[in-house]
Amino acid sequence: MILVAGGTGHLGIELVPLLTARGIPVRILTRDPDRARQRLGETPQFAKGDARSPNTLEGALKGVDTVVSAMTGFGPGAPGPKAVDYEGNLNLIRAAAAADVRRFVLVSIHGVTADHAMELWRMKYRAEEALRASQLDWVIVRPNAYMELWAEIVAGPIFKDGKATVFGRGDNPVNFNSAKDVASFVALALFDPDLSRTILSIGGPENLTLNQLVGQAERAAGRKAAVKHVPLPMMRLMSLVMRPLKPDVAAMIQGGIAFDTVDMTFDAGDLRRRFPQIELTRMADVLARQGAATTTPTSAELSH
Ligand SMILES: NC(=O)c1ccc[n+]([C@@H]2O[C@H](COP(=O)([O-])OP(=O)(O)OC[C@H]3O[C@@H](n4cnc5c(N)ncnc54)[C@H](OP(=O)(O)O)[C@@H]3O)[C@@H](O)[C@H]2O)c1
């Protein structure tokens, strides 16, 4: 049995069906099993729990031999990276070791360092350190930015009403990988003996600036967008002002600043050579899927 923490997120909804389709028994650790069931259907098992509360983890781990942690506390309304990405992972690592789990796959993030400017990267680094120091057999997977999430953020409004917001200048190249591809690599990490105690950096086939992403979304939507840039000084000011009031929003603005200023490129050459069986998805394919899902009129709409 595989326990997936974060099974209901962008990555989880790609990973869980991939595993259950292969007949692998999966249990999802979730704070809201009803919502999780709506998202993932009845095939996986659901365990109500919260990684911040160690006493909810013991039951979830009964009969489990492998754990995937794909959870995060980064996002709107979320409790933050320290509470989930570090402390939650620490609780889960300790509980997994106590439950005699065989392998623990931690989904981290590309570019983590102990002193990174972004709290999320620092907290992932601390979780990695805790896992490496444990008695567990481990694999650390470090993906880049998920295409599906950024297609929602940047391209979603273009498909919907022809508008786009770009954080900063939008000319810093960033590597995007599809959550579908990351799920395929995590599935490998679950069983491949060669990956034991290794760090696997994952990236997509191309580095794109946000301006290029807007261009690709415009082509997929078949229309030009009215593009608004949020200037970097304004983002810096907003992040400072929001920090005491809404730390989740301040952290996301900081993420936007990092997107515009930090080297976020990745060369997928080595990954392709090592894993030729996983074909890396291009952003244009994700946008085409998103466009088809957004713009295909329903039969009810057609009849009006
Ligand atoms: N998104 C990206 O661009 C990106 C890039 C690189 C790495 N990553 C990493 O990839 C993983 C998946 O990211 P994602 O974008 O798919 O996440 P997401 O869509 O934001 O979903 C977050 C997930 O974390 C779970 N979660 C949050 N707090 C929890 C807690 N206290 N206890 C248990 N579960 C909790 C949520 O489960 P419930 O709400 O059901 O409880 C949900 O399934 C994360 O580790 C993330 O840091 C993401």
mmCIF file of C-alpha atoms and ligand atoms in Angstrom:
data_model
loop_
_atom_site.group_PDB
_atom_site.id
_atom_site.type_symbol
_atom_site.label_atom_id
_atom_site.label_comp_id
_atom_site.label_asym_id
_atom_site.label_seq_id
_atom_site.Cartn_x
_atom_site.Cartn_y
_atom_site.Cartn_z
ATOM 1 C CA MET A 1 0.000 0.000 0.000
ATOM 2 C CA ILE A 2 1.267 3.462 -0.966
ATOM 3 C CA LEU A 3 0.301 6.452 1.152
ATOM 4 C CA VAL A 4 0.198 9.694 -0.849
ATOM 5 C CA ALA A 5 0.215 12.942 1.131
ATOM 6 C CA GLY A 6 -0.745 15.670 -1.327
ATOM 7 C CA GLY A 7 -2.748 13.241 -3.461
ATOM 8 C CA THR A 8 -5.410 15.882 -4.101
ATOM 9 C CA GLY A 9 -3.067 18.575 -5.501
ATOM 10 C CA HIS A 10 -1.915 19.368 -9.043
ATOM 11 C CA LEU A 11 0.639 16.556 -8.938
ATOM 12 C CA GLY A 12 -1.505 14.162 -6.903
ATOM 13 C CA ILE A 13 -4.398 14.150 -9.357
ATOM 14 C CA GLU A 14 -1.968 12.970 -12.055
ATOM 15 C CA LEU A 15 -0.077 10.513 -9.833
ATOM 16 C CA VAL A 16 -2.956 8.726 -8.108
ATOM 17 C CA PRO A 17 -4.782 7.563 -11.293
ATOM 18 C CA LEU A 18 -1.422 6.550 -12.800
ATOM 19 C CA LEU A 19 -0.835 4.217 -9.852
ATOM 20 C CA THR A 20 -4.367 2.867 -9.444
ATOM 21 C CA ALA A 21 -4.544 2.148 -13.217
ATOM 22 C CA ARG A 22 -1.583 -0.177 -12.675
ATOM 23 C CA GLY A 23 -3.475 -1.966 -9.895
ATOM 24 C CA ILE A 24 -1.297 -0.481 -7.138
ATOM 25 C CA PRO A 25 -3.237 0.055 -3.897
ATOM 26 C CA VAL A 26 -3.165 3.737 -2.909
ATOM 27 C CA ARG A 27 -4.335 5.595 0.177
ATOM 28 C CA ILE A 28 -4.596 9.398 0.203
ATOM 29 C CA LEU A 29 -3.788 11.370 3.328
ATOM 30 C CA THR A 30 -6.119 14.366 3.201
ATOM 31 C CA ARG A 31 -7.606 16.942 5.513
ATOM 32 C CA ASP A 32 -10.922 16.660 3.658
ATOM 33 C CA PRO A 33 -11.810 13.138 2.466
ATOM 34 C CA ASP A 34 -15.191 14.201 0.975
ATOM 35 C CA ARG A 35 -13.577 16.786 -1.292
ATOM 36 C CA ALA A 36 -10.782 14.322 -2.101
ATOM 37 C CA ARG A 37 -13.317 11.630 -3.083
ATOM 38 C CA GLN A 38 -15.050 14.091 -5.424
ATOM 39 C CA ARG A 39 -11.704 14.774 -7.099
ATOM 40 C CA LEU A 40 -10.336 11.228 -7.265
ATOM 41 C CA GLY A 41 -13.319 8.868 -7.234
ATOM 42 C CA GLU A 42 -13.771 5.754 -5.155
ATOM 43 C CA THR A 43 -10.797 3.634 -6.270
ATOM 44 C CA PRO A 44 -8.159 4.890 -3.801
ATOM 45 C CA GLN A 45 -8.604 4.708 -0.041
ATOM 46 C CA PHE A 46 -8.836 7.943 1.935
ATOM 47 C CA ALA A 47 -7.398 8.612 5.386
ATOM 48 C CA LYS A 48 -8.413 11.806 7.147
ATOM 49 C CA GLY A 49 -5.298 13.370 8.603
ATOM 50 C CA ASP A 50 -3.120 16.426 8.815
ATOM 51 C CA ALA A 51 0.655 16.190 8.677
ATOM 52 C CA ARG A 52 0.850 18.971 11.255
ATOM 53 C CA SER A 53 -0.831 16.630 13.798
ATOM 54 C CA PRO A 54 1.368 13.544 14.338
ATOM 55 C CA ASN A 55 -1.458 11.660 16.102
ATOM 56 C CA THR A 56 -3.442 11.562 12.817
ATOM 57 C CA LEU A 57 -0.633 9.800 10.945
ATOM 58 C CA GLU A 58 -0.312 6.465 12.748
ATOM 59 C CA GLY A 59 -3.674 5.118 11.509
ATOM 60 C CA ALA A 60 -3.064 6.420 7.974
ATOM 61 C CA LEU A 61 0.203 4.464 7.842
ATOM 62 C CA LYS A 62 -1.255 1.063 8.828
ATOM 63 C CA GLY A 63 -0.202 -1.526 6.228
ATOM 64 C CA VAL A 64 1.746 1.064 4.209
ATOM 65 C CA ASP A 65 5.146 0.137 2.768
ATOM 66 C CA THR A 66 5.814 3.278 0.687
ATOM 67 C CA VAL A 67 5.061 6.952 1.282
ATOM 68 C CA VAL A 68 4.972 9.789 -1.233
ATOM 69 C CA SER A 69 4.964 13.265 0.213
ATOM 70 C CA ALA A 70 3.648 15.660 -2.429
ATOM 71 C CA MET A 71 2.124 18.123 0.015
ATOM 72 C CA THR A 72 2.818 21.799 0.396
ATOM 73 C CA GLY A 73 1.735 24.642 2.642
ATOM 74 C CA PHE A 74 2.517 27.234 -0.055
ATOM 75 C CA GLY A 75 -0.499 28.869 -1.669
ATOM 76 C CA PRO A 76 -3.513 31.088 -1.041
ATOM 77 C CA GLY A 77 -5.050 30.362 2.374
ATOM 78 C CA ALA A 78 -2.460 27.635 3.083
ATOM 79 C CA PRO A 79 -0.669 27.374 6.446
ATOM 80 C CA GLY A 80 2.767 28.117 4.997
ATOM 81 C CA PRO A 81 5.965 26.217 4.119
ATOM 82 C CA LYS A 82 7.332 25.981 7.677
ATOM 83 C CA ALA A 83 4.180 24.285 9.026
ATOM 84 C CA VAL A 84 3.710 21.811 6.158
ATOM 85 C CA ASP A 85 6.794 21.525 3.920
ATOM 86 C CA TYR A 86 9.165 21.304 6.881
ATOM 87 C CA GLU A 87 7.334 20.393 10.109
ATOM 88 C CA GLY A 88 4.602 18.332 8.397
ATOM 89 C CA ASN A 89 7.210 16.378 6.455
ATOM 90 C CA LEU A 90 9.248 15.883 9.617
ATOM 91 C CA ASN A 91 6.178 14.397 11.352
ATOM 92 C CA LEU A 92 5.469 12.165 8.364
ATOM 93 C CA ILE A 93 9.099 10.985 8.119
ATOM 94 C CA ARG A 94 9.146 10.103 11.836
ATOM 95 C CA ALA A 95 5.767 8.342 11.675
ATOM 96 C CA ALA A 96 6.838 6.421 8.537
ATOM 97 C CA ALA A 97 10.051 5.263 10.221
ATOM 98 C CA ALA A 98 8.058 4.128 13.280
ATOM 99 C CA ALA A 99 5.627 2.242 10.994
ATOM 100 C CA ASP A 100 8.494 0.363 9.256
ATOM 101 C CA VAL A 101 7.842 1.959 5.891
ATOM 102 C CA ARG A 102 10.220 0.699 3.186
ATOM 103 C CA ARG A 103 10.689 3.778 0.992
ATOM 104 C CA PHE A 104 9.826 7.470 1.361
ATOM 105 C CA VAL A 105 9.643 9.601 -1.790
ATOM 106 C CA LEU A 106 9.799 13.316 -1.013
ATOM 107 C CA VAL A 107 8.662 15.774 -3.655
ATOM 108 C CA SER A 108 10.881 18.779 -3.086
ATOM 109 C CA ILE A 109 11.700 21.576 -5.520
ATOM 110 C CA HIS A 110 14.541 22.333 -7.923
ATOM 111 C CA GLY A 111 17.194 24.708 -6.600
ATOM 112 C CA VAL A 112 16.722 24.216 -2.835
ATOM 113 C CA THR A 113 19.460 25.563 -0.550
ATOM 114 C CA ALA A 114 19.708 26.176 3.201
ATOM 115 C CA ASP A 115 19.872 29.963 2.686
ATOM 116 C CA HIS A 116 17.579 30.456 -0.326
ATOM 117 C CA ALA A 117 15.760 33.811 -0.466
ATOM 118 C CA MET A 118 12.381 32.019 -0.573
ATOM 119 C CA GLU A 119 11.081 30.317 2.589
ATOM 120 C CA LEU A 120 9.549 27.440 0.562
ATOM 121 C CA TRP A 121 12.942 26.479 -0.870
ATOM 122 C CA ARG A 122 14.579 26.681 2.588
ATOM 123 C CA MET A 123 11.858 24.539 4.210
ATOM 124 C CA LYS A 124 12.080 21.909 1.447
ATOM 125 C CA TYR A 125 15.828 21.809 2.000
ATOM 126 C CA ARG A 126 15.316 21.170 5.736
ATOM 127 C CA ALA A 127 12.820 18.387 4.981
ATOM 128 C CA GLU A 128 15.329 16.814 2.578
ATOM 129 C CA GLU A 129 17.991 16.918 5.302
ATOM 130 C CA ALA A 130 15.629 15.259 7.810
ATOM 131 C CA LEU A 131 14.784 12.494 5.336
ATOM 132 C CA ARG A 132 18.428 11.857 4.445
ATOM 133 C CA ALA A 133 19.284 11.580 8.156
ATOM 134 C CA SER A 134 16.483 9.032 8.766
ATOM 135 C CA GLN A 135 16.751 5.256 8.633
ATOM 136 C CA LEU A 136 14.318 5.144 5.706
ATOM 137 C CA ASP A 137 15.167 4.221 2.137
ATOM 138 C CA TRP A 138 14.530 7.528 0.354
ATOM 139 C CA VAL A 139 14.278 9.218 -3.014
ATOM 140 C CA ILE A 140 14.094 13.008 -3.364
ATOM 141 C CA VAL A 141 12.411 14.348 -6.485
ATOM 142 C CA ARG A 142 13.052 17.996 -7.334
ATOM 143 C CA PRO A 143 10.693 19.312 -10.016
ATOM 144 C CA ASN A 144 10.526 22.746 -11.597
ATOM 145 C CA ALA A 145 7.349 24.873 -11.956
ATOM 146 C CA TYR A 146 4.219 22.941 -12.987
ATOM 147 C CA MET A 147 2.911 23.847 -16.433
ATOM 148 C CA GLU A 148 -0.680 23.128 -15.449
ATOM 149 C CA LEU A 149 -0.565 25.633 -12.566
ATOM 150 C CA TRP A 150 1.028 28.378 -14.674
ATOM 151 C CA ALA A 151 -1.327 27.682 -17.552
ATOM 152 C CA GLU A 152 -4.167 28.281 -15.057
ATOM 153 C CA ILE A 153 -2.599 31.485 -13.707
ATOM 154 C CA VAL A 154 -1.400 33.116 -16.940
ATOM 155 C CA ALA A 155 -3.378 31.502 -19.751
ATOM 156 C CA GLY A 156 -6.673 30.914 -17.890
ATOM 157 C CA PRO A 157 -7.708 34.606 -18.049
ATOM 158 C CA ILE A 158 -6.646 34.812 -21.736
ATOM 159 C CA PHE A 159 -8.962 31.942 -22.647
ATOM 160 C CA LYS A 160 -11.712 33.364 -20.458
ATOM 161 C CA ASP A 161 -11.763 37.064 -21.303
ATOM 162 C CA GLY A 162 -8.658 37.940 -23.315
ATOM 163 C CA LYS A 163 -6.720 39.445 -20.390
ATOM 164 C CA ALA A 164 -3.321 38.539 -18.960
ATOM 165 C CA THR A 165 -1.351 39.656 -15.928
ATOM 166 C CA VAL A 166 2.428 39.263 -16.001
ATOM 167 C CA PHE A 167 4.338 39.548 -12.735
ATOM 168 C CA GLY A 168 7.301 41.848 -13.355
ATOM 169 C CA ARG A 169 8.954 42.335 -16.746
ATOM 170 C CA GLY A 170 8.236 38.765 -17.801
ATOM 171 C CA ASP A 171 11.519 38.256 -19.631
ATOM 172 C CA ASN A 172 13.295 35.879 -17.218
ATOM 173 C CA PRO A 173 13.458 32.325 -18.632
ATOM 174 C CA VAL A 174 11.861 29.734 -16.351
ATOM 175 C CA ASN A 175 11.718 25.968 -16.697
ATOM 176 C CA PHE A 176 8.248 24.462 -16.649
ATOM 177 C CA ASN A 177 7.468 20.750 -16.364
ATOM 178 C CA SER A 178 4.114 19.063 -16.715
ATOM 179 C CA ALA A 179 2.702 17.582 -13.481
ATOM 180 C CA LYS A 180 1.859 14.548 -15.661
ATOM 181 C CA ASP A 181 5.569 13.983 -16.389
ATOM 182 C CA VAL A 182 6.546 14.600 -12.752
ATOM 183 C CA ALA A 183 3.976 11.927 -11.801
ATOM 184 C CA SER A 184 5.695 9.474 -14.174
ATOM 185 C CA PHE A 185 9.059 10.162 -12.511
ATOM 186 C CA VAL A 186 7.574 9.807 -9.013
ATOM 187 C CA ALA A 187 6.069 6.458 -10.092
ATOM 188 C CA LEU A 188 9.590 5.370 -11.127
ATOM 189 C CA ALA A 189 11.018 6.613 -7.822
ATOM 190 C CA LEU A 190 8.603 4.379 -5.912
ATOM 191 C CA PHE A 191 10.081 1.127 -7.142
ATOM 192 C CA ASP A 192 13.370 1.618 -9.024
ATOM 193 C CA PRO A 193 16.192 0.160 -6.864
ATOM 194 C CA ASP A 194 18.757 2.290 -8.746
ATOM 195 C CA LEU A 195 17.090 5.442 -7.467
ATOM 196 C CA SER A 196 17.487 4.470 -3.813
ATOM 197 C CA ARG A 197 19.054 7.326 -1.799
ATOM 198 C CA THR A 198 19.336 9.625 -4.807
ATOM 199 C CA ILE A 199 18.120 13.082 -5.741
ATOM 200 C CA LEU A 200 16.307 13.250 -9.059
ATOM 201 C CA SER A 201 16.036 16.709 -10.625
ATOM 202 C CA ILE A 202 13.130 16.984 -13.034
ATOM 203 C CA GLY A 203 12.526 19.616 -15.668
ATOM 204 C CA GLY A 204 10.603 20.227 -18.834
ATOM 205 C CA PRO A 205 11.939 20.421 -22.391
ATOM 206 C CA GLU A 206 12.063 24.229 -22.628
ATOM 207 C CA ASN A 207 12.748 27.372 -20.634
ATOM 208 C CA LEU A 208 10.113 30.019 -21.312
ATOM 209 C CA THR A 209 9.668 33.610 -20.164
ATOM 210 C CA LEU A 210 6.217 34.657 -18.942
ATOM 211 C CA ASN A 211 5.977 36.895 -22.043
ATOM 212 C CA GLN A 212 6.602 33.825 -24.227
ATOM 213 C CA LEU A 213 3.985 31.913 -22.216
ATOM 214 C CA VAL A 214 1.489 34.703 -22.936
ATOM 215 C CA GLY A 215 2.397 34.461 -26.658
ATOM 216 C CA GLN A 216 1.823 30.694 -26.669
ATOM 217 C CA ALA A 217 -1.484 31.118 -24.816
ATOM 218 C CA GLU A 218 -2.593 33.774 -27.329
ATOM 219 C CA ARG A 219 -1.889 31.353 -30.174
ATOM 220 C CA ALA A 220 -3.772 28.549 -28.376
ATOM 221 C CA ALA A 221 -6.715 30.875 -27.670
ATOM 222 C CA GLY A 222 -6.649 32.343 -31.194
ATOM 223 C CA ARG A 223 -6.706 35.935 -29.931
ATOM 224 C CA LYS A 224 -4.432 38.742 -28.752
ATOM 225 C CA ALA A 225 -4.579 39.497 -25.048
ATOM 226 C CA ALA A 226 -4.610 42.804 -23.183
ATOM 227 C CA VAL A 227 -1.463 42.301 -21.118
ATOM 228 C CA LYS A 228 -0.886 44.101 -17.813
ATOM 229 C CA HIS A 229 2.549 43.987 -16.154
ATOM 230 C CA VAL A 230 2.774 44.362 -12.378
ATOM 231 C CA PRO A 231 6.011 46.359 -11.880
ATOM 232 C CA LEU A 232 8.666 44.757 -9.675
ATOM 233 C CA PRO A 233 8.928 47.745 -7.232
ATOM 234 C CA MET A 234 5.161 47.513 -6.686
ATOM 235 C CA MET A 235 5.426 43.760 -6.049
ATOM 236 C CA ARG A 236 8.232 44.350 -3.523
ATOM 237 C CA LEU A 237 6.146 46.973 -1.729
ATOM 238 C CA MET A 238 3.009 44.775 -1.777
ATOM 239 C CA SER A 239 4.968 41.839 -0.381
ATOM 240 C CA LEU A 240 6.265 43.976 2.524
ATOM 241 C CA VAL A 241 2.841 45.454 3.304
ATOM 242 C CA MET A 242 1.067 42.088 3.105
ATOM 243 C CA ARG A 243 3.584 40.122 5.204
ATOM 244 C CA PRO A 244 2.066 40.891 8.646
ATOM 245 C CA LEU A 245 -1.528 40.815 7.360
ATOM 246 C CA LYS A 246 -1.565 37.951 4.869
ATOM 247 C CA PRO A 247 1.716 36.005 4.915
ATOM 248 C CA ASP A 248 0.368 33.494 2.349
ATOM 249 C CA VAL A 249 -0.282 36.277 -0.181
ATOM 250 C CA ALA A 250 3.067 37.964 0.646
ATOM 251 C CA ALA A 251 4.850 34.644 -0.006
ATOM 252 C CA MET A 252 3.121 34.269 -3.368
ATOM 253 C CA ILE A 253 4.123 37.802 -4.385
ATOM 254 C CA GLN A 254 7.688 36.923 -3.363
ATOM 255 C CA GLY A 255 7.391 33.866 -5.599
ATOM 256 C CA GLY A 256 6.390 36.185 -8.447
ATOM 257 C CA ILE A 257 9.478 38.334 -7.749
ATOM 258 C CA ALA A 258 11.705 35.222 -7.808
ATOM 259 C CA PHE A 259 10.145 34.233 -11.145
ATOM 260 C CA ASP A 260 11.273 37.560 -12.591
ATOM 261 C CA THR A 261 14.719 37.807 -11.010
ATOM 262 C CA VAL A 262 16.213 34.400 -10.091
ATOM 263 C CA ASP A 263 17.857 31.928 -12.498
ATOM 264 C CA MET A 264 15.105 29.312 -12.913
ATOM 265 C CA THR A 265 16.394 27.571 -16.027
ATOM 266 C CA PHE A 266 17.037 23.841 -16.355
ATOM 267 C CA ASP A 267 18.725 21.704 -18.992
ATOM 268 C CA ALA A 268 16.699 18.524 -19.489
ATOM 269 C CA GLY A 269 19.353 16.852 -21.674
ATOM 270 C CA ASP A 270 20.644 14.534 -18.970
ATOM 271 C CA LEU A 271 17.124 13.614 -17.835
ATOM 272 C CA ARG A 272 16.159 12.697 -21.411
ATOM 273 C CA ARG A 273 19.246 10.538 -21.851
ATOM 274 C CA ARG A 274 18.653 8.681 -18.549
ATOM 275 C CA PHE A 275 14.902 8.210 -18.962
ATOM 276 C CA PRO A 276 14.101 8.083 -22.697
ATOM 277 C CA GLN A 277 10.875 6.205 -21.884
ATOM 278 C CA ILE A 278 9.320 9.394 -20.440
ATOM 279 C CA GLU A 279 8.536 11.840 -23.220
ATOM 280 C CA LEU A 280 8.648 15.383 -21.858
ATOM 281 C CA THR A 281 5.468 17.371 -22.447
ATOM 282 C CA ARG A 282 5.697 20.830 -24.030
ATOM 283 C CA MET A 283 3.828 23.864 -22.720
ATOM 284 C CA ALA A 284 2.027 24.197 -26.062
ATOM 285 C CA ASP A 285 0.442 20.752 -25.509
ATOM 286 C CA VAL A 286 -0.792 21.689 -22.030
ATOM 287 C CA LEU A 287 -2.197 24.960 -23.396
ATOM 288 C CA ALA A 288 -3.942 23.135 -26.248
ATOM 289 C CA ARG A 289 -5.569 20.751 -23.717
ATOM 290 C CA GLN A 290 -6.539 23.671 -21.510
ATOM 291 C CA GLY A 291 -7.920 25.591 -24.498
ATOM 292 C CA ALA A 292 -9.995 22.610 -25.601
ATOM 293 C CA ALA A 293 -11.399 22.208 -22.080
ATOM 294 C CA THR A 294 -12.172 25.938 -21.747
ATOM 295 C CA THR A 295 -13.456 26.882 -25.154
ATOM 296 C CA THR A 296 -15.412 23.832 -26.299
ATOM 297 C CA PRO A 297 -19.039 24.976 -25.891
ATOM 298 C CA THR A 298 -21.334 22.557 -24.097
ATOM 299 C CA SER A 299 -24.385 21.261 -25.953
ATOM 300 C CA ALA A 300 -26.540 23.375 -23.595
ATOM 301 C CA GLU A 301 -24.597 26.500 -24.602
ATOM 302 C CA LEU A 302 -24.922 25.584 -28.291
ATOM 303 C CA SER A 303 -28.688 25.232 -28.037
ATOM 304 C CA HIS A 304 -29.058 28.835 -26.717
HETATM 305 N N1 LIG B 1 3.236 23.645 -8.140
HETATM 306 C C1 LIG B 1 4.495 23.735 -8.578
HETATM 307 O O1 LIG B 1 4.786 24.465 -9.541
HETATM 308 C C2 LIG B 1 5.579 22.929 -7.906
HETATM 309 C C3 LIG B 1 6.895 23.007 -8.395
HETATM 310 C C4 LIG B 1 7.898 22.228 -7.799
HETATM 311 C C5 LIG B 1 7.581 21.405 -6.719
HETATM 312 N N2 LIG B 1 6.282 21.370 -6.270
HETATM 313 C C6 LIG B 1 5.977 20.453 -5.157
HETATM 314 O O2 LIG B 1 5.160 19.416 -5.691
HETATM 315 C C7 LIG B 1 4.259 18.937 -4.681
HETATM 316 C C8 LIG B 1 2.855 19.016 -5.222
HETATM 317 O O3 LIG B 1 2.543 20.379 -5.492
HETATM 318 P P1 LIG B 1 1.084 20.772 -6.011
HETATM 319 O O4 LIG B 1 1.211 22.045 -6.771
HETATM 320 O O5 LIG B 1 0.453 19.587 -6.649
HETATM 321 O O6 LIG B 1 0.345 21.078 -4.617
HETATM 322 P P2 LIG B 1 -1.090 21.735 -4.447
HETATM 323 O O7 LIG B 1 -1.887 21.613 -5.689
HETATM 324 O O8 LIG B 1 -0.884 23.100 -3.859
HETATM 325 O O9 LIG B 1 -1.764 20.806 -3.338
HETATM 326 C C9 LIG B 1 -1.306 20.818 -2.029
HETATM 327 C C10 LIG B 1 -1.508 19.432 -1.449
HETATM 328 O O10 LIG B 1 -0.926 19.395 -0.134
HETATM 329 C C11 LIG B 1 -1.834 18.756 0.737
HETATM 330 N N3 LIG B 1 -1.651 19.325 2.088
HETATM 331 C C12 LIG B 1 -1.505 20.626 2.411
HETATM 332 N N4 LIG B 1 -1.376 20.766 3.740
HETATM 333 C C13 LIG B 1 -1.432 19.518 4.263
HETATM 334 C C14 LIG B 1 -1.349 19.009 5.582
HETATM 335 N N5 LIG B 1 -1.181 19.826 6.633
HETATM 336 N N6 LIG B 1 -1.442 17.665 5.787
HETATM 337 C C15 LIG B 1 -1.620 16.836 4.708
HETATM 338 N N7 LIG B 1 -1.698 17.262 3.433
HETATM 339 C C16 LIG B 1 -1.605 18.595 3.212
HETATM 340 C C17 LIG B 1 -3.221 19.064 0.189
HETATM 341 O O11 LIG B 1 -4.105 18.019 0.587
HETATM 342 P P3 LIG B 1 -5.591 18.260 1.198
HETATM 343 O O12 LIG B 1 -5.990 19.667 0.866
HETATM 344 O O13 LIG B 1 -6.420 17.217 0.500
HETATM 345 O O14 LIG B 1 -5.441 18.000 2.650
HETATM 346 C C18 LIG B 1 -2.967 19.033 -1.320
HETATM 347 O O15 LIG B 1 -3.131 17.734 -1.821
HETATM 348 C C19 LIG B 1 4.487 19.816 -3.458
HETATM 349 O O16 LIG B 1 5.376 19.170 -2.575
HETATM 350 C C20 LIG B 1 5.137 21.060 -4.048
HETATM 351 O O17 LIG B 1 5.938 21.762 -3.116
HETATM 352 C C21 LIG B 1 5.288 22.100 -6.834
#
